[in-house]
Structures are given as C-alpha cells and as structure tokens.
GROMACS .gro file of C-alpha atoms in nm:
model
  237
    1UNK     CA    1   0.424  -2.304   1.588
    2UNK     CA    2   0.085  -2.074   1.592
    3UNK     CA    3   0.019  -1.907   1.256
    4UNK     CA    4  -0.269  -1.695   1.318
    5UNK     CA    5  -0.031  -1.510   1.597
    6UNK     CA    6   0.235  -1.477   1.396
    7UNK     CA    7   0.011  -1.360   1.102
    8UNK     CA    8  -0.148  -1.069   1.330
    9UNK     CA    9   0.222  -0.943   1.351
   10UNK     CA   10   0.222  -0.767   0.997
   11UNK     CA   11   0.532  -0.633   1.046
   12UNK     CA   12   0.706  -0.913   1.165
   13UNK     CA   13   0.580  -1.080   0.837
   14UNK     CA   14   0.637  -0.846   0.602
   15UNK     CA   15   0.980  -0.787   0.737
   16UNK     CA   16   1.074  -1.201   0.752
   17UNK     CA   17   0.969  -1.109   0.340
   18UNK     CA   18   1.251  -0.881   0.329
   19UNK     CA   19   1.478  -1.044   0.490
   20UNK     CA   20   1.410  -1.319   0.236
   21UNK     CA   21   1.446  -1.108  -0.099
   22UNK     CA   22   1.734  -0.992   0.131
   23UNK     CA   23   1.938  -1.282   0.119
   24UNK     CA   24   1.844  -1.397  -0.225
   25UNK     CA   25   1.950  -1.069  -0.396
   26UNK     CA   26   2.263  -1.061  -0.211
   27UNK     CA   27   2.334  -1.494  -0.284
   28UNK     CA   28   2.279  -1.350  -0.669
   29UNK     CA   29   2.541  -1.087  -0.654
   30UNK     CA   30   2.828  -1.250  -0.539
   31UNK     CA   31   2.804  -1.612  -0.666
   32UNK     CA   32   2.684  -1.564  -1.000
   33UNK     CA   33   2.790  -1.254  -1.028
   34UNK     CA   34   2.499  -1.078  -1.166
   35UNK     CA   35   2.440  -0.689  -1.205
   36UNK     CA   36   2.148  -0.502  -1.227
   37UNK     CA   37   2.302  -0.159  -1.205
   38UNK     CA   38   2.175   0.110  -1.475
   39UNK     CA   39   2.346   0.397  -1.245
   40UNK     CA   40   2.572   0.624  -1.374
   41UNK     CA   41   2.685   0.696  -1.084
   42UNK     CA   42   3.073   0.660  -0.926
   43UNK     CA   43   3.033   0.299  -0.654
   44UNK     CA   44   2.731   0.213  -0.784
   45UNK     CA   45   2.818  -0.162  -0.695
   46UNK     CA   46   3.008  -0.084  -0.357
   47UNK     CA   47   2.652   0.146  -0.255
   48UNK     CA   48   2.390  -0.113  -0.342
   49UNK     CA   49   2.543  -0.382  -0.203
   50UNK     CA   50   2.632  -0.156   0.127
   51UNK     CA   51   2.236  -0.076   0.093
   52UNK     CA   52   2.105  -0.429   0.106
   53UNK     CA   53   2.283  -0.543   0.398
   54UNK     CA   54   2.158  -0.252   0.596
   55UNK     CA   55   1.798  -0.344   0.450
   56UNK     CA   56   1.883  -0.637   0.575
   57UNK     CA   57   2.004  -0.641   0.899
   58UNK     CA   58   1.736  -0.365   0.975
   59UNK     CA   59   1.468  -0.627   0.870
   60UNK     CA   60   1.665  -0.893   1.043
   61UNK     CA   61   1.561  -0.623   1.392
   62UNK     CA   62   1.225  -0.541   1.277
   63UNK     CA   63   1.155  -0.947   1.294
   64UNK     CA   64   1.229  -0.891   1.634
   65UNK     CA   65   1.164  -0.627   1.787
   66UNK     CA   66   0.838  -0.582   1.513
   67UNK     CA   67   0.700  -0.281   1.762
   68UNK     CA   68   0.923  -0.053   1.616
   69UNK     CA   69   0.815  -0.022   1.272
   70UNK     CA   70   1.057   0.319   1.278
   71UNK     CA   71   1.328  -0.018   1.229
   72UNK     CA   72   1.115  -0.180   0.902
   73UNK     CA   73   1.048   0.249   0.732
   74UNK     CA   74   1.439   0.311   0.744
   75UNK     CA   75   1.493  -0.029   0.565
   76UNK     CA   76   1.257   0.070   0.327
   77UNK     CA   77   1.425   0.414   0.305
   78UNK     CA   78   1.784   0.313   0.235
   79UNK     CA   79   1.627   0.044  -0.023
   80UNK     CA   80   1.535   0.296  -0.153
   81UNK     CA   81   1.756   0.574  -0.169
   82UNK     CA   82   1.992   0.293  -0.342
   83UNK     CA   83   1.779   0.215  -0.555
   84UNK     CA   84   1.736   0.597  -0.729
   85UNK     CA   85   2.206   0.630  -0.689
   86UNK     CA   86   2.168   0.279  -0.923
   87UNK     CA   87   1.924   0.327  -1.088
   88UNK     CA   88   1.673   0.124  -1.055
   89UNK     CA   89   1.394   0.393  -1.087
   90UNK     CA   90   1.076   0.266  -1.075
   91UNK     CA   91   1.170  -0.009  -0.825
   92UNK     CA   92   1.199   0.281  -0.631
   93UNK     CA   93   0.913   0.410  -0.703
   94UNK     CA   94   0.760   0.058  -0.604
   95UNK     CA   95   0.931   0.105  -0.268
   96UNK     CA   96   0.781   0.473  -0.222
   97UNK     CA   97   0.409   0.422  -0.318
   98UNK     CA   98   0.451   0.078   0.002
   99UNK     CA   99   0.640   0.354   0.160
  100UNK     CA  100   0.333   0.633   0.211
  101UNK     CA  101   0.086   0.338   0.219
  102UNK     CA  102   0.239   0.240   0.557
  103UNK     CA  103   0.215   0.609   0.730
  104UNK     CA  104  -0.049   0.652   0.555
  105UNK     CA  105  -0.250   0.382   0.747
  106UNK     CA  106  -0.056   0.445   1.107
  107UNK     CA  107  -0.155   0.749   1.039
  108UNK     CA  108   0.249   0.841   1.097
  109UNK     CA  109   0.241   1.172   0.954
  110UNK     CA  110  -0.018   1.404   1.140
  111UNK     CA  111   0.219   1.621   1.237
  112UNK     CA  112   0.426   1.870   1.158
  113UNK     CA  113   0.737   1.765   1.255
  114UNK     CA  114   0.727   1.425   1.093
  115UNK     CA  115   0.553   1.525   0.753
  116UNK     CA  116   0.825   1.812   0.697
  117UNK     CA  117   1.105   1.546   0.734
  118UNK     CA  118   0.890   1.334   0.487
  119UNK     CA  119   0.878   1.614   0.230
  120UNK     CA  120   1.248   1.666   0.265
  121UNK     CA  121   1.361   1.280   0.213
  122UNK     CA  122   1.108   1.289  -0.154
  123UNK     CA  123   1.298   1.645  -0.218
  124UNK     CA  124   1.647   1.412  -0.199
  125UNK     CA  125   1.487   1.150  -0.413
  126UNK     CA  126   1.391   1.378  -0.675
  127UNK     CA  127   1.738   1.534  -0.708
  128UNK     CA  128   1.855   1.226  -0.688
  129UNK     CA  129   1.746   1.105  -1.040
  130UNK     CA  130   1.853   1.485  -1.199
  131UNK     CA  131   2.184   1.247  -1.301
  132UNK     CA  132   1.985   1.017  -1.545
  133UNK     CA  133   1.843   1.333  -1.712
  134UNK     CA  134   1.584   1.572  -1.796
  135UNK     CA  135   1.271   1.329  -1.992
  136UNK     CA  136   1.378   1.043  -1.594
  137UNK     CA  137   1.351   1.348  -1.381
  138UNK     CA  138   0.974   1.483  -1.545
  139UNK     CA  139   0.879   1.101  -1.542
  140UNK     CA  140   1.020   1.006  -1.178
  141UNK     CA  141   0.770   1.313  -1.108
  142UNK     CA  142   0.507   1.325  -1.294
  143UNK     CA  143   0.462   0.899  -1.115
  144UNK     CA  144   0.549   0.973  -0.779
  145UNK     CA  145   0.288   1.252  -0.741
  146UNK     CA  146   0.042   1.097  -0.978
  147UNK     CA  147   0.121   0.807  -0.746
  148UNK     CA  148   0.105   0.952  -0.365
  149UNK     CA  149  -0.177   1.151  -0.480
  150UNK     CA  150  -0.356   0.819  -0.591
  151UNK     CA  151  -0.268   0.651  -0.236
  152UNK     CA  152  -0.414   0.985  -0.073
  153UNK     CA  153  -0.746   0.950  -0.175
  154UNK     CA  154  -0.835   0.614  -0.109
  155UNK     CA  155  -0.772   0.577   0.191
  156UNK     CA  156  -0.975   0.893   0.250
  157UNK     CA  157  -1.236   0.789   0.132
  158UNK     CA  158  -1.161   0.443   0.331
  159UNK     CA  159  -1.094   0.705   0.665
  160UNK     CA  160  -1.465   0.863   0.605
  161UNK     CA  161  -1.614   0.527   0.536
  162UNK     CA  162  -1.406   0.398   0.884
  163UNK     CA  163  -1.545   0.666   1.030
  164UNK     CA  164  -1.874   0.656   0.922
  165UNK     CA  165  -1.866   0.345   1.056
  166UNK     CA  166  -1.739   0.441   1.427
  167UNK     CA  167  -2.016   0.664   1.519
  168UNK     CA  168  -2.313   0.482   1.405
  169UNK     CA  169  -2.296   0.078   1.377
  170UNK     CA  170  -2.456   0.004   1.098
  171UNK     CA  171  -2.756  -0.243   0.997
  172UNK     CA  172  -2.900  -0.319   0.723
  173UNK     CA  173  -3.267  -0.372   0.910
  174UNK     CA  174  -3.209  -0.007   0.996
  175UNK     CA  175  -3.240   0.116   0.572
  176UNK     CA  176  -3.550   0.069   0.369
  177UNK     CA  177  -3.421  -0.166   0.091
  178UNK     CA  178  -3.496  -0.427  -0.118
  179UNK     CA  179  -3.408  -0.798  -0.097
  180UNK     CA  180  -3.228  -0.753  -0.427
  181UNK     CA  181  -3.022  -0.482  -0.291
  182UNK     CA  182  -2.900  -0.649   0.051
  183UNK     CA  183  -2.770  -0.870  -0.178
  184UNK     CA  184  -2.643  -0.662  -0.420
  185UNK     CA  185  -2.413  -0.452  -0.156
  186UNK     CA  186  -2.367  -0.899   0.002
  187UNK     CA  187  -2.237  -0.983  -0.330
  188UNK     CA  188  -2.059  -0.659  -0.380
  189UNK     CA  189  -1.884  -0.636  -0.010
  190UNK     CA  190  -1.782  -1.060   0.018
  191UNK     CA  191  -1.725  -1.099  -0.304
  192UNK     CA  192  -1.669  -0.768  -0.531
  193UNK     CA  193  -1.913  -0.939  -0.788
  194UNK     CA  194  -1.966  -0.668  -1.127
  195UNK     CA  195  -2.300  -0.495  -1.157
  196UNK     CA  196  -2.297  -0.723  -1.508
  197UNK     CA  197  -2.283  -1.031  -1.290
  198UNK     CA  198  -2.525  -0.913  -1.058
  199UNK     CA  199  -2.837  -0.847  -1.336
  200UNK     CA  200  -2.771  -1.185  -1.518
  201UNK     CA  201  -2.821  -1.339  -1.122
  202UNK     CA  202  -3.121  -1.098  -1.094
  203UNK     CA  203  -3.229  -1.114  -1.381
  204UNK     CA  204  -3.300  -0.756  -1.440
  205UNK     CA  205  -3.135  -0.529  -1.652
  206UNK     CA  206  -2.742  -0.366  -1.591
  207UNK     CA  207  -2.987  -0.002  -1.558
  208UNK     CA  208  -3.196  -0.127  -1.323
  209UNK     CA  209  -2.902  -0.259  -1.098
  210UNK     CA  210  -2.682   0.060  -1.120
  211UNK     CA  211  -3.051   0.253  -0.949
  212UNK     CA  212  -2.991  -0.089  -0.706
  213UNK     CA  213  -2.677   0.091  -0.591
  214UNK     CA  214  -2.755   0.421  -0.662
  215UNK     CA  215  -3.006   0.412  -0.379
  216UNK     CA  216  -2.786   0.291  -0.167
  217UNK     CA  217  -2.548   0.507  -0.190
  218UNK     CA  218  -2.769   0.749  -0.144
  219UNK     CA  219  -2.939   0.594   0.188
  220UNK     CA  220  -2.612   0.523   0.333
  221UNK     CA  221  -2.485   0.869   0.222
  222UNK     CA  222  -2.194   0.782   0.034
  223UNK     CA  223  -2.017   0.793  -0.291
  224UNK     CA  224  -1.914   0.413  -0.440
  225UNK     CA  225  -1.777   0.146  -0.379
  226UNK     CA  226  -1.541   0.192  -0.167
  227UNK     CA  227  -1.732   0.314   0.043
  228UNK     CA  228  -1.938   0.067   0.033
  229UNK     CA  229  -1.674  -0.228   0.112
  230UNK     CA  230  -1.531  -0.034   0.395
  231UNK     CA  231  -1.894   0.047   0.568
  232UNK     CA  232  -1.879  -0.323   0.565
  233UNK     CA  233  -1.628  -0.448   0.702
  234UNK     CA  234  -1.651  -0.798   0.934
  235UNK     CA  235  -2.027  -0.742   0.904
  236UNK     CA  236  -2.192  -1.070   0.950
  237UNK     CA  237  -2.488  -1.047   0.700
   0.00000   0.00000   0.00000
C-alpha cells in the first residue's frame, strides 16, 4: 500500500478517522448503554443515533468519493446540529471551528450565496442553544464569534504571506541580512525556536534578537512570526 499517495488525499484520511470515531461511538452507546446526552429536548437519543448514522454514511461516501468535499462538510454539520440539540455545546463549537477552517482553506465562502447559506446555518445553531438558557446562549455566541474571528485573522495573515511569496520568489541572498539574522529565520521557520533559545545559541541578549527580528520583518515587509513561517514554507535553507 502506498501510504504517501493515501496521505496526499487529506479528505480521504479525515473521512477514515471520522468513520472510526463514529463507529466507536455507536458501538459504545449500543453495547454499554453509554449516555452522554445533556439534552432537555425530546427524542434526544433518537436524534443522536440518527445523526451519527447519517454522518457515518456520509464519511464512508466521502472516503470513496474524496474529491466531493461537500459530503464531509455535510457530515460535520449534521453532527454539529445533533450535538447542539442534545446539549453537547462545546463539542459543537469544536466542529464549527473545524468546518470554518476547511471552508476558508478551500475558499468556499467567496460567493454571496455560499456565505449566505453558511450564515443562515449559524443562526439556526444559535436558536438551538436558546432552550439551554441565557448563560449557555451568550457563552456559545461569544466563543463562536471569538473563534471565527481568530481563525479568520490567522487565515488572512497566511494568505497575505502566500500572496507575497507567489508574487516574488523569496531568497535570503536578495536581502542585506547578517548571518545571525539568517540563522534566526531558519531556526524560527524550521524549529519554531523561541527568542530566549536564540539568544542563548548566539550568546547575545534577548533584546538583540528582538532587534534582529524587527529588522527582518521590516526588510521582508511582514508583521510577525506567522508571516515569516508562511513566507518560507518549502524554502531550502
């Protein structure tokens, strides 16, 4: 089996892991009478089992037809709605964040129609939280907005760096950087080395390393470590 080719198909891998998780949850519920529902809503167990079954079918289909990513998106949304209905609010928040990351990475929210559908689904989720009280509602609202804003900003930072990279191939030899500054770039990108560790390695103060980084950011026209890492992804030091 060629594992590299398998790993090159991320949605197939995600679908496989999702299927294993859903099978484990269904078996756990059926054979051990394991119950995790915190729901105050009627038919919560039926809704939970049905949603897990449907999501499992969608994950299996997504594994077979891994180029049709919408199957995996629907599976995630199905689970998210069922978790909200059965009171698993934090699990639903986690899945909402995952879905938002995937949509941004694939640029699925570019059109007004798709963005409108996404926002409509999110509003329905907020409605499902209302029966659990004002505290749960505002907590879910706050964490959702915070998570989406944070993920969105991270996405913008990386897209900004990729745009710069695509526009002009980056080469450290094109910039007037000292050997220590070049080494700082390499250590941060490859090993995620901290400022303190860089200072110890080069036997200088942390303030000297901070000045080096400020100079690097200024020369490269970026704003921080996130831009730096994205700019040099795949770069051979």
